Amino acid sequence: MASTRRLLEEVMGATSSGEFLWELDGPARHGSIAYDAPPTLPGRAGAGTVHHIAWATEPAEHEAWLERLHHGGVSSTPIIDRYYFRSIYFREPSGVLFELATKGPGFTVDLPVERLGRELVLPPLLAARRAEIESHLTALPDPRAAWS
């Protein structure tokens, strides 16, 4: 737990607010993370398990976060462009996958906000698979239709 504490406090800037509880504050958001004692049996991936924890970052600060991780001795991915946001992935010492994801550019790169959710929009990486993806989806009613 000492190396997790170091990562959270020294590298990520968290403040301890209990034995296994940390708070992270930014200009627009607040988050906390708590660690429970590990289970006696090994975990199994499936419904109800956590795949990763994502932390929001400002797009302009992403390069600095990458440098901060490397300076803190944390092995990470490079900045990965996800089209709607950029991400850096790394594992904290107990094995939990962390993601630092930028807040933007966001989904409005494709459509204005008033049109979001009215049609399926795919990032360029998946555009060629549109027919395949659509064949597995069930159309949902638009709740906004009742608003007018």
Short mmCIF file of N, CA, C and O in Angstrom, two decimals:
data_model
loop_
_atom_site.label_atom_id
_atom_site.label_comp_id
_atom_site.label_asym_id
_atom_site.label_seq_id
_atom_site.Cartn_x
_atom_site.Cartn_y
_atom_site.Cartn_z
N MET A 1 0.82 -1.19 0.00
CA MET A 1 0.00 0.00 0.00
C MET A 1 0.87 1.27 0.00
O MET A 1 0.43 2.31 -0.45
N ALA A 2 2.10 1.16 0.46
CA ALA A 2 2.98 2.33 0.51
C ALA A 2 3.25 2.87 -0.89
O ALA A 2 3.29 4.09 -1.09
N SER A 3 3.43 1.99 -1.88
CA SER A 3 3.71 2.49 -3.23
C SER A 3 2.46 3.08 -3.87
O SER A 3 2.55 4.03 -4.64
N THR A 4 1.29 2.55 -3.53
CA THR A 4 0.04 3.15 -4.02
C THR A 4 -0.13 4.54 -3.39
O THR A 4 -0.48 5.50 -4.07
N ARG A 5 0.15 4.64 -2.10
CA ARG A 5 0.06 5.93 -1.40
C ARG A 5 1.00 6.95 -2.07
O ARG A 5 0.63 8.07 -2.33
N ARG A 6 2.23 6.52 -2.39
CA ARG A 6 3.19 7.42 -3.03
C ARG A 6 2.67 7.89 -4.39
O ARG A 6 2.74 9.07 -4.72
N LEU A 7 2.14 6.96 -5.19
CA LEU A 7 1.60 7.33 -6.49
C LEU A 7 0.48 8.35 -6.34
O LEU A 7 0.47 9.39 -6.99
N LEU A 8 -0.48 8.06 -5.47
CA LEU A 8 -1.62 8.95 -5.33
C LEU A 8 -1.22 10.31 -4.77
O LEU A 8 -1.68 11.34 -5.27
N GLU A 9 -0.39 10.32 -3.75
CA GLU A 9 -0.05 11.58 -3.09
C GLU A 9 1.05 12.36 -3.81
O GLU A 9 0.88 13.55 -4.09
N GLU A 10 2.15 11.72 -4.12
CA GLU A 10 3.29 12.43 -4.69
C GLU A 10 3.18 12.67 -6.19
O GLU A 10 3.60 13.71 -6.68
N VAL A 11 2.63 11.70 -6.92
CA VAL A 11 2.57 11.85 -8.37
C VAL A 11 1.25 12.49 -8.81
O VAL A 11 1.25 13.40 -9.63
N MET A 12 0.15 12.03 -8.23
CA MET A 12 -1.16 12.52 -8.67
C MET A 12 -1.68 13.70 -7.84
O MET A 12 -2.67 14.32 -8.21
N GLY A 13 -1.04 14.00 -6.72
CA GLY A 13 -1.44 15.16 -5.93
C GLY A 13 -2.64 14.95 -5.03
O GLY A 13 -3.29 15.91 -4.63
N ALA A 14 -2.96 13.70 -4.69
CA ALA A 14 -4.10 13.42 -3.82
C ALA A 14 -3.76 13.76 -2.38
O ALA A 14 -2.60 13.78 -1.98
N THR A 15 -4.80 13.99 -1.60
CA THR A 15 -4.65 14.27 -0.18
C THR A 15 -5.28 13.12 0.60
O THR A 15 -6.43 12.75 0.33
N SER A 16 -4.56 12.57 1.54
CA SER A 16 -5.09 11.48 2.36
C SER A 16 -6.15 12.03 3.30
O SER A 16 -5.96 13.05 3.95
N SER A 17 -7.29 11.35 3.34
CA SER A 17 -8.35 11.77 4.26
C SER A 17 -8.81 10.58 5.11
O SER A 17 -9.93 10.54 5.58
N GLY A 18 -7.95 9.62 5.26
CA GLY A 18 -8.24 8.42 6.04
C GLY A 18 -7.19 7.38 5.73
O GLY A 18 -6.32 7.60 4.88
N GLU A 19 -7.27 6.25 6.40
CA GLU A 19 -6.23 5.23 6.22
C GLU A 19 -6.11 4.76 4.77
O GLU A 19 -5.03 4.61 4.23
N PHE A 20 -7.24 4.51 4.12
CA PHE A 20 -7.22 4.05 2.73
C PHE A 20 -8.15 4.90 1.87
O PHE A 20 -8.84 4.39 0.98
N LEU A 21 -8.18 6.20 2.13
CA LEU A 21 -9.06 7.11 1.41
C LEU A 21 -8.29 8.35 1.01
O LEU A 21 -7.56 8.94 1.82
N TRP A 22 -8.45 8.75 -0.27
CA TRP A 22 -7.77 9.92 -0.80
C TRP A 22 -8.76 10.80 -1.54
O TRP A 22 -9.72 10.32 -2.14
N GLU A 23 -8.49 12.10 -1.52
CA GLU A 23 -9.31 13.10 -2.22
C GLU A 23 -8.43 13.76 -3.27
O GLU A 23 -7.26 14.02 -3.03
N LEU A 24 -9.04 14.04 -4.42
CA LEU A 24 -8.35 14.76 -5.49
C LEU A 24 -9.25 15.92 -5.90
O LEU A 24 -10.43 15.72 -6.17
N ASP A 25 -8.69 17.12 -5.88
CA ASP A 25 -9.46 18.31 -6.22
C ASP A 25 -8.86 19.01 -7.43
O ASP A 25 -7.65 19.18 -7.52
N GLY A 26 -9.72 19.40 -8.34
CA GLY A 26 -9.32 20.21 -9.47
C GLY A 26 -10.17 21.46 -9.50
O GLY A 26 -11.04 21.64 -8.65
N PRO A 27 -9.95 22.33 -10.47
CA PRO A 27 -10.70 23.58 -10.53
C PRO A 27 -12.20 23.38 -10.77
O PRO A 27 -13.01 24.19 -10.36
N ALA A 28 -12.58 22.28 -11.43
CA ALA A 28 -13.99 22.08 -11.76
C ALA A 28 -14.58 20.80 -11.19
O ALA A 28 -15.79 20.63 -11.19
N ARG A 29 -13.75 19.89 -10.74
CA ARG A 29 -14.26 18.59 -10.27
C ARG A 29 -13.54 18.16 -9.01
O ARG A 29 -12.44 18.59 -8.71
N HIS A 30 -14.20 17.26 -8.30
CA HIS A 30 -13.65 16.67 -7.08
C HIS A 30 -13.85 15.16 -7.18
O HIS A 30 -14.87 14.70 -7.66
N GLY A 31 -12.87 14.41 -6.73
CA GLY A 31 -13.00 12.96 -6.74
C GLY A 31 -12.36 12.36 -5.51
O GLY A 31 -11.55 13.00 -4.84
N SER A 32 -12.75 11.16 -5.21
CA SER A 32 -12.13 10.44 -4.10
C SER A 32 -11.95 8.99 -4.52
O SER A 32 -12.64 8.49 -5.40
N ILE A 33 -11.01 8.36 -3.88
CA ILE A 33 -10.76 6.95 -4.14
C ILE A 33 -10.48 6.27 -2.80
O ILE A 33 -9.77 6.82 -1.96
N ALA A 34 -11.12 5.13 -2.61
CA ALA A 34 -10.95 4.37 -1.37
C ALA A 34 -10.51 2.96 -1.73
O ALA A 34 -10.94 2.40 -2.74
N TYR A 35 -9.65 2.42 -0.92
CA TYR A 35 -9.18 1.06 -1.13
C TYR A 35 -9.70 0.18 0.00
O TYR A 35 -9.56 0.52 1.18
N ASP A 36 -10.32 -0.93 -0.37
CA ASP A 36 -10.75 -1.93 0.60
C ASP A 36 -9.64 -2.96 0.75
O ASP A 36 -8.78 -3.09 -0.13
N ALA A 37 -9.70 -3.71 1.83
CA ALA A 37 -8.75 -4.81 1.98
C ALA A 37 -8.97 -5.79 0.84
O ALA A 37 -10.11 -6.02 0.42
N PRO A 38 -7.91 -6.36 0.30
CA PRO A 38 -8.09 -7.29 -0.82
C PRO A 38 -8.85 -8.53 -0.37
O PRO A 38 -8.74 -8.96 0.77
N PRO A 39 -9.65 -9.12 -1.26
CA PRO A 39 -10.37 -10.35 -0.91
C PRO A 39 -9.39 -11.51 -0.71
O PRO A 39 -8.26 -11.47 -1.18
N THR A 40 -9.85 -12.51 0.00
CA THR A 40 -8.98 -13.67 0.25
C THR A 40 -8.83 -14.52 -1.01
O THR A 40 -7.80 -15.15 -1.19
N LEU A 41 -9.86 -14.57 -1.85
CA LEU A 41 -9.79 -15.34 -3.09
C LEU A 41 -9.40 -14.43 -4.25
O LEU A 41 -9.71 -13.24 -4.23
N PRO A 42 -8.76 -14.97 -5.28
CA PRO A 42 -8.41 -14.15 -6.44
C PRO A 42 -9.68 -13.64 -7.13
O PRO A 42 -10.70 -14.32 -7.15
N GLY A 43 -9.60 -12.45 -7.70
CA GLY A 43 -10.74 -11.88 -8.40
C GLY A 43 -10.97 -12.55 -9.74
O GLY A 43 -10.10 -13.21 -10.29
N ARG A 44 -12.20 -12.39 -10.24
CA ARG A 44 -12.56 -12.89 -11.57
C ARG A 44 -13.22 -11.77 -12.34
O ARG A 44 -14.09 -11.08 -11.82
N ALA A 45 -12.80 -11.58 -13.56
CA ALA A 45 -13.41 -10.55 -14.40
C ALA A 45 -14.83 -10.95 -14.74
O ALA A 45 -15.14 -12.13 -14.92
N GLY A 46 -15.71 -9.99 -14.79
CA GLY A 46 -17.10 -10.24 -15.15
C GLY A 46 -17.99 -9.10 -14.73
O GLY A 46 -17.52 -8.03 -14.33
N ALA A 47 -19.29 -9.31 -14.81
CA ALA A 47 -20.26 -8.28 -14.45
C ALA A 47 -20.02 -7.82 -13.02
O ALA A 47 -19.82 -8.63 -12.12
N GLY A 48 -20.03 -6.51 -12.84
CA GLY A 48 -19.87 -5.96 -11.51
C GLY A 48 -18.44 -5.69 -11.10
O GLY A 48 -18.19 -5.16 -10.03
N THR A 49 -17.49 -6.03 -11.95
CA THR A 49 -16.09 -5.74 -11.62
C THR A 49 -15.67 -4.43 -12.28
O THR A 49 -16.27 -3.99 -13.25
N VAL A 50 -14.66 -3.82 -11.75
CA VAL A 50 -14.15 -2.55 -12.29
C VAL A 50 -13.04 -2.87 -13.28
O VAL A 50 -12.08 -3.56 -12.93
N HIS A 51 -13.17 -2.38 -14.51
CA HIS A 51 -12.11 -2.57 -15.50
C HIS A 51 -11.00 -1.55 -15.29
O HIS A 51 -9.83 -1.88 -15.28
N HIS A 52 -11.39 -0.28 -15.12
CA HIS A 52 -10.40 0.76 -14.89
C HIS A 52 -11.05 1.98 -14.25
O HIS A 52 -12.27 2.09 -14.23
N ILE A 53 -10.23 2.87 -13.76
CA ILE A 53 -10.70 4.12 -13.17
C ILE A 53 -10.17 5.24 -14.05
O ILE A 53 -8.97 5.31 -14.32
N ALA A 54 -11.08 6.09 -14.51
CA ALA A 54 -10.69 7.20 -15.38
C ALA A 54 -10.74 8.50 -14.60
O ALA A 54 -11.67 8.76 -13.85
N TRP A 55 -9.70 9.29 -14.79
CA TRP A 55 -9.59 10.61 -14.17
C TRP A 55 -9.65 11.63 -15.28
O TRP A 55 -8.96 11.49 -16.29
N ALA A 56 -10.45 12.69 -15.11
CA ALA A 56 -10.56 13.74 -16.12
C ALA A 56 -9.40 14.72 -15.99
O ALA A 56 -9.01 15.10 -14.89
N THR A 57 -8.85 15.10 -17.13
CA THR A 57 -7.77 16.09 -17.17
C THR A 57 -8.10 17.14 -18.23
O THR A 57 -8.87 16.88 -19.15
N GLU A 58 -7.50 18.28 -18.09
CA GLU A 58 -7.66 19.32 -19.09
C GLU A 58 -6.78 18.98 -20.30
O GLU A 58 -5.64 18.55 -20.11
N PRO A 59 -7.28 19.18 -21.51
CA PRO A 59 -6.46 18.87 -22.69
C PRO A 59 -5.09 19.55 -22.68
O PRO A 59 -4.09 18.93 -23.02
N ALA A 60 -5.03 20.79 -22.23
CA ALA A 60 -3.77 21.53 -22.24
C ALA A 60 -2.76 20.99 -21.22
O ALA A 60 -1.57 21.28 -21.32
N GLU A 61 -3.22 20.19 -20.26
CA GLU A 61 -2.34 19.66 -19.22
C GLU A 61 -1.87 18.24 -19.48
O GLU A 61 -1.10 17.68 -18.71
N HIS A 62 -2.31 17.65 -20.58
CA HIS A 62 -2.05 16.22 -20.80
C HIS A 62 -0.56 15.90 -20.97
O HIS A 62 -0.09 14.91 -20.42
N GLU A 63 0.15 16.71 -21.72
CA GLU A 63 1.59 16.48 -21.88
C GLU A 63 2.29 16.57 -20.52
O GLU A 63 3.19 15.78 -20.23
N ALA A 64 1.87 17.53 -19.69
CA ALA A 64 2.47 17.68 -18.36
C ALA A 64 2.18 16.46 -17.49
O ALA A 64 3.03 16.04 -16.71
N TRP A 65 0.99 15.88 -17.63
CA TRP A 65 0.67 14.66 -16.87
C TRP A 65 1.58 13.52 -17.29
O TRP A 65 2.07 12.75 -16.46
N LEU A 66 1.82 13.39 -18.58
CA LEU A 66 2.71 12.33 -19.07
C LEU A 66 4.10 12.51 -18.48
O LEU A 66 4.71 11.55 -17.98
N GLU A 67 4.61 13.72 -18.49
CA GLU A 67 5.92 14.01 -17.91
C GLU A 67 5.92 13.74 -16.40
O GLU A 67 6.88 13.18 -15.86
N ARG A 68 4.86 14.13 -15.72
CA ARG A 68 4.74 13.93 -14.27
C ARG A 68 4.79 12.43 -13.93
O ARG A 68 5.45 12.03 -12.98
N LEU A 69 4.08 11.63 -14.71
CA LEU A 69 4.09 10.17 -14.49
C LEU A 69 5.50 9.63 -14.68
O LEU A 69 6.01 8.88 -13.84
N HIS A 70 6.13 9.98 -15.77
CA HIS A 70 7.47 9.47 -16.06
C HIS A 70 8.48 9.94 -15.02
O HIS A 70 9.33 9.17 -14.59
N HIS A 71 8.37 11.20 -14.61
CA HIS A 71 9.27 11.73 -13.57
C HIS A 71 9.05 10.98 -12.25
O HIS A 71 9.99 10.78 -11.48
N GLY A 72 7.82 10.54 -11.99
CA GLY A 72 7.49 9.79 -10.77
C GLY A 72 7.80 8.30 -10.87
O GLY A 72 7.47 7.53 -9.97
N GLY A 73 8.41 7.88 -11.99
CA GLY A 73 8.77 6.48 -12.16
C GLY A 73 7.61 5.57 -12.53
O GLY A 73 7.68 4.36 -12.36
N VAL A 74 6.53 6.16 -13.08
CA VAL A 74 5.34 5.39 -13.44
C VAL A 74 5.41 5.05 -14.93
O VAL A 74 5.50 5.94 -15.77
N SER A 75 5.35 3.77 -15.24
CA SER A 75 5.33 3.32 -16.63
C SER A 75 3.92 3.52 -17.19
O SER A 75 2.94 3.11 -16.56
N SER A 76 3.82 4.16 -18.35
CA SER A 76 2.51 4.45 -18.92
C SER A 76 2.55 4.27 -20.43
O SER A 76 3.61 4.13 -21.03
N THR A 77 1.36 4.33 -21.01
CA THR A 77 1.27 4.38 -22.46
C THR A 77 1.65 5.79 -22.89
O THR A 77 1.67 6.70 -22.06
N PRO A 78 1.93 5.98 -24.16
CA PRO A 78 2.03 7.36 -24.65
C PRO A 78 0.61 7.95 -24.66
O PRO A 78 -0.36 7.26 -24.34
N ILE A 79 0.48 9.18 -25.06
CA ILE A 79 -0.85 9.78 -25.21
C ILE A 79 -1.51 9.12 -26.40
O ILE A 79 -0.96 9.09 -27.50
N ILE A 80 -2.69 8.55 -26.17
CA ILE A 80 -3.43 7.84 -27.21
C ILE A 80 -4.61 8.70 -27.64
O ILE A 80 -5.42 9.11 -26.82
N ASP A 81 -4.70 8.95 -28.94
CA ASP A 81 -5.79 9.76 -29.48
C ASP A 81 -7.02 8.89 -29.67
O ASP A 81 -7.02 7.97 -30.49
N ARG A 82 -8.08 9.17 -28.92
CA ARG A 82 -9.34 8.43 -29.02
C ARG A 82 -10.38 9.22 -29.82
O ARG A 82 -11.56 8.94 -29.75
N TYR A 83 -9.95 10.20 -30.54
CA TYR A 83 -10.76 11.08 -31.39
C TYR A 83 -11.59 12.07 -30.57
O TYR A 83 -11.49 13.25 -30.76
N TYR A 84 -12.40 11.59 -29.64
CA TYR A 84 -13.23 12.46 -28.82
C TYR A 84 -12.48 12.95 -27.58
O TYR A 84 -12.90 13.88 -26.91
N PHE A 85 -11.42 12.28 -27.25
CA PHE A 85 -10.57 12.64 -26.11
C PHE A 85 -9.24 11.93 -26.29
O PHE A 85 -9.09 11.09 -27.16
N ARG A 86 -8.25 12.30 -25.46
CA ARG A 86 -6.95 11.64 -25.48
C ARG A 86 -6.73 10.99 -24.12
O ARG A 86 -7.19 11.50 -23.09
N SER A 87 -6.04 9.86 -24.11
CA SER A 87 -5.87 9.10 -22.88
C SER A 87 -4.42 8.68 -22.65
O SER A 87 -3.68 8.45 -23.60
N ILE A 88 -4.09 8.57 -21.37
CA ILE A 88 -2.84 7.96 -20.92
C ILE A 88 -3.26 6.85 -19.96
O ILE A 88 -4.08 7.09 -19.05
N TYR A 89 -2.74 5.65 -20.14
CA TYR A 89 -3.09 4.52 -19.28
C TYR A 89 -1.86 4.07 -18.49
O TYR A 89 -0.75 4.05 -19.03
N PHE A 90 -2.08 3.68 -17.25
CA PHE A 90 -1.02 3.12 -16.42
C PHE A 90 -1.65 2.32 -15.29
O PHE A 90 -2.82 2.49 -14.96
N ARG A 91 -0.87 1.40 -14.75
CA ARG A 91 -1.35 0.61 -13.61
C ARG A 91 -0.76 1.16 -12.33
O ARG A 91 0.42 1.46 -12.26
N GLU A 92 -1.63 1.28 -11.33
CA GLU A 92 -1.10 1.67 -10.04
C GLU A 92 -0.50 0.41 -9.42
O GLU A 92 -0.71 -0.69 -9.92
N PRO A 93 0.29 0.54 -8.35
CA PRO A 93 1.08 -0.59 -7.86
C PRO A 93 0.31 -1.87 -7.51
O PRO A 93 0.84 -2.96 -7.64
N SER A 94 -0.96 -1.77 -7.11
CA SER A 94 -1.70 -3.00 -6.80
C SER A 94 -2.35 -3.61 -8.04
O SER A 94 -3.00 -4.64 -7.97
N GLY A 95 -2.16 -2.97 -9.21
CA GLY A 95 -2.62 -3.54 -10.47
C GLY A 95 -3.85 -2.89 -11.08
O GLY A 95 -4.25 -3.25 -12.17
N VAL A 96 -4.47 -1.94 -10.40
CA VAL A 96 -5.64 -1.28 -10.94
C VAL A 96 -5.22 -0.40 -12.13
O VAL A 96 -4.24 0.33 -12.05
N LEU A 97 -5.97 -0.50 -13.22
CA LEU A 97 -5.69 0.29 -14.41
C LEU A 97 -6.28 1.68 -14.25
O LEU A 97 -7.48 1.82 -14.00
N PHE A 98 -5.44 2.69 -14.36
CA PHE A 98 -5.87 4.08 -14.30
C PHE A 98 -5.80 4.66 -15.71
O PHE A 98 -4.92 4.31 -16.50
N GLU A 99 -6.72 5.58 -15.99
CA GLU A 99 -6.73 6.31 -17.26
C GLU A 99 -6.82 7.79 -16.95
O GLU A 99 -7.67 8.21 -16.16
N LEU A 100 -5.97 8.58 -17.55
CA LEU A 100 -6.08 10.02 -17.52
C LEU A 100 -6.67 10.41 -18.87
O LEU A 100 -6.02 10.23 -19.91
N ALA A 101 -7.90 10.88 -18.88
CA ALA A 101 -8.60 11.19 -20.13
C ALA A 101 -8.91 12.68 -20.18
O ALA A 101 -9.41 13.25 -19.21
N THR A 102 -8.62 13.29 -21.32
CA THR A 102 -8.91 14.71 -21.45
C THR A 102 -10.41 14.93 -21.51
O THR A 102 -11.17 14.06 -21.95
N LYS A 103 -10.85 16.10 -21.09
CA LYS A 103 -12.27 16.46 -21.12
C LYS A 103 -12.73 16.79 -22.54
O LYS A 103 -13.93 16.93 -22.76
N GLY A 104 -11.84 16.91 -23.47
CA GLY A 104 -12.25 17.27 -24.82
C GLY A 104 -11.34 16.65 -25.84
O GLY A 104 -10.39 15.97 -25.47
N PRO A 105 -11.62 16.83 -27.09
CA PRO A 105 -12.53 17.83 -27.61
C PRO A 105 -14.00 17.53 -27.40
O PRO A 105 -14.83 18.42 -27.44
N GLY A 106 -14.40 16.29 -27.21
CA GLY A 106 -15.80 15.97 -26.94
C GLY A 106 -16.57 15.55 -28.18
O GLY A 106 -16.06 15.56 -29.30
N PHE A 107 -17.82 15.19 -27.95
CA PHE A 107 -18.65 14.65 -29.02
C PHE A 107 -19.14 15.72 -29.99
O PHE A 107 -19.64 15.40 -31.07
N THR A 108 -19.01 16.98 -29.63
CA THR A 108 -19.45 18.03 -30.54
C THR A 108 -18.50 18.24 -31.71
O THR A 108 -18.74 19.12 -32.54
N VAL A 109 -17.45 17.44 -31.82
CA VAL A 109 -16.61 17.49 -33.03
C VAL A 109 -17.39 16.94 -34.22
O VAL A 109 -17.06 17.24 -35.37
N ASP A 110 -18.43 16.13 -33.95
CA ASP A 110 -19.24 15.53 -35.02
C ASP A 110 -20.55 16.26 -35.26
O ASP A 110 -20.96 16.43 -36.39
N LEU A 111 -21.21 16.64 -34.18
CA LEU A 111 -22.54 17.23 -34.28
C LEU A 111 -22.69 18.36 -33.26
O LEU A 111 -22.07 18.31 -32.20
N PRO A 112 -23.56 19.32 -33.55
CA PRO A 112 -23.86 20.30 -32.52
C PRO A 112 -24.60 19.61 -31.36
O PRO A 112 -25.26 18.59 -31.56
N VAL A 113 -24.49 20.17 -30.18
CA VAL A 113 -25.02 19.52 -28.97
C VAL A 113 -26.51 19.19 -29.11
O VAL A 113 -26.96 18.15 -28.62
N GLU A 114 -27.29 20.03 -29.77
CA GLU A 114 -28.73 19.76 -29.88
C GLU A 114 -29.06 18.55 -30.75
O GLU A 114 -30.17 18.02 -30.70
N ARG A 115 -28.10 18.07 -31.53
CA ARG A 115 -28.33 16.88 -32.37
C ARG A 115 -27.73 15.62 -31.78
O ARG A 115 -27.99 14.52 -32.29
N LEU A 116 -26.94 15.75 -30.73
CA LEU A 116 -26.32 14.57 -30.13
C LEU A 116 -27.39 13.60 -29.63
O LEU A 116 -28.40 13.99 -29.08
N GLY A 117 -27.16 12.32 -29.85
CA GLY A 117 -28.07 11.28 -29.39
C GLY A 117 -29.21 10.97 -30.34
O GLY A 117 -30.00 10.07 -30.10
N ARG A 118 -29.30 11.67 -31.44
CA ARG A 118 -30.40 11.44 -32.39
C ARG A 118 -30.00 10.50 -33.52
O ARG A 118 -30.84 10.04 -34.27
N GLU A 119 -28.71 10.25 -33.67
CA GLU A 119 -28.23 9.36 -34.72
C GLU A 119 -26.92 8.73 -34.26
O GLU A 119 -26.26 9.25 -33.36
N LEU A 120 -26.58 7.62 -34.86
CA LEU A 120 -25.33 6.95 -34.52
C LEU A 120 -24.19 7.65 -35.25
O LEU A 120 -24.19 7.76 -36.47
N VAL A 121 -23.26 8.13 -34.47
CA VAL A 121 -22.06 8.76 -35.01
C VAL A 121 -20.88 7.92 -34.56
O VAL A 121 -20.77 7.57 -33.38
N LEU A 122 -20.03 7.57 -35.50
CA LEU A 122 -18.87 6.74 -35.20
C LEU A 122 -17.59 7.53 -35.45
O LEU A 122 -17.52 8.32 -36.38
N PRO A 123 -16.58 7.26 -34.64
CA PRO A 123 -15.29 7.90 -34.93
C PRO A 123 -14.71 7.31 -36.22
O PRO A 123 -15.09 6.22 -36.64
N PRO A 124 -13.81 8.03 -36.86
CA PRO A 124 -13.25 7.55 -38.13
C PRO A 124 -12.71 6.12 -38.06
O PRO A 124 -12.86 5.36 -39.02
N LEU A 125 -12.15 5.73 -36.94
CA LEU A 125 -11.60 4.39 -36.79
C LEU A 125 -12.65 3.30 -37.02
O LEU A 125 -12.34 2.21 -37.51
N LEU A 126 -13.92 3.57 -36.68
CA LEU A 126 -14.99 2.58 -36.80
C LEU A 126 -15.95 2.82 -37.95
O LEU A 126 -16.85 2.02 -38.19
N ALA A 127 -15.78 3.90 -38.68
CA ALA A 127 -16.73 4.28 -39.73
C ALA A 127 -16.91 3.18 -40.78
O ALA A 127 -18.02 2.94 -41.25
N ALA A 128 -15.87 2.49 -41.14
CA ALA A 128 -15.96 1.44 -42.17
C ALA A 128 -16.77 0.24 -41.68
O ALA A 128 -17.23 -0.56 -42.49
N ARG A 129 -16.97 0.12 -40.37
CA ARG A 129 -17.73 -1.01 -39.81
C ARG A 129 -19.17 -0.63 -39.46
O ARG A 129 -19.85 -1.34 -38.74
N ARG A 130 -19.66 0.50 -39.99
CA ARG A 130 -20.99 1.00 -39.65
C ARG A 130 -22.07 -0.07 -39.80
O ARG A 130 -22.86 -0.29 -38.89
N ALA A 131 -22.16 -0.73 -40.94
CA ALA A 131 -23.23 -1.71 -41.18
C ALA A 131 -23.17 -2.84 -40.15
O ALA A 131 -24.19 -3.25 -39.60
N GLU A 132 -21.97 -3.34 -39.88
CA GLU A 132 -21.81 -4.41 -38.89
C GLU A 132 -22.25 -3.94 -37.50
O GLU A 132 -22.98 -4.65 -36.80
N ILE A 133 -21.82 -2.77 -37.10
CA ILE A 133 -22.16 -2.24 -35.77
C ILE A 133 -23.66 -2.00 -35.67
O ILE A 133 -24.30 -2.41 -34.68
N GLU A 134 -24.25 -1.38 -36.67
CA GLU A 134 -25.69 -1.11 -36.64
C GLU A 134 -26.51 -2.39 -36.58
O GLU A 134 -27.58 -2.43 -35.97
N SER A 135 -26.02 -3.47 -37.18
CA SER A 135 -26.78 -4.73 -37.18
C SER A 135 -26.90 -5.34 -35.79
O SER A 135 -27.77 -6.17 -35.56
N HIS A 136 -26.05 -4.92 -34.86
CA HIS A 136 -26.09 -5.45 -33.49
C HIS A 136 -26.80 -4.53 -32.50
O HIS A 136 -26.89 -4.85 -31.32
N LEU A 137 -27.28 -3.40 -32.97
CA LEU A 137 -27.90 -2.42 -32.08
C LEU A 137 -29.42 -2.49 -32.15
O LEU A 137 -29.99 -2.79 -33.19
N THR A 138 -30.05 -2.19 -31.05
CA THR A 138 -31.50 -2.06 -30.98
C THR A 138 -31.82 -0.58 -30.85
O THR A 138 -31.30 0.10 -29.97
N ALA A 139 -32.69 -0.10 -31.74
CA ALA A 139 -33.07 1.31 -31.68
C ALA A 139 -33.82 1.60 -30.38
O ALA A 139 -34.65 0.79 -29.94
N LEU A 140 -33.51 2.71 -29.77
CA LEU A 140 -34.19 3.14 -28.55
C LEU A 140 -35.10 4.31 -28.86
O LEU A 140 -34.77 5.13 -29.72
N PRO A 141 -36.23 4.41 -28.17
CA PRO A 141 -37.07 5.59 -28.41
C PRO A 141 -36.37 6.85 -27.95
O PRO A 141 -35.61 6.83 -26.97
N ASP A 142 -36.61 7.94 -28.64
CA ASP A 142 -36.03 9.22 -28.29
C ASP A 142 -36.92 9.88 -27.24
O ASP A 142 -38.05 10.27 -27.55
N PRO A 143 -36.47 10.01 -26.00
CA PRO A 143 -37.33 10.60 -24.96
C PRO A 143 -37.67 12.06 -25.24
O PRO A 143 -38.65 12.57 -24.73
N ARG A 144 -36.88 12.71 -26.08
CA ARG A 144 -37.16 14.12 -26.40
C ARG A 144 -38.39 14.28 -27.26
O ARG A 144 -38.97 15.37 -27.33
N ALA A 145 -38.83 13.21 -27.94
CA ALA A 145 -40.02 13.30 -28.79
C ALA A 145 -41.25 13.69 -27.97
O ALA A 145 -42.12 14.41 -28.46
N ALA A 146 -41.34 13.25 -26.73
CA ALA A 146 -42.48 13.56 -25.87
C ALA A 146 -42.41 14.97 -25.30
O ALA A 146 -43.40 15.49 -24.80
N TRP A 147 -41.26 15.60 -25.39
CA TRP A 147 -41.09 16.94 -24.80
C TRP A 147 -41.74 18.03 -25.63
O TRP A 147 -42.04 19.08 -25.12
N SER A 148 -41.94 17.77 -26.94
CA SER A 148 -42.45 18.84 -27.79
C SER A 148 -43.96 18.88 -27.87
O SER A 148 -44.69 18.09 -27.41
#
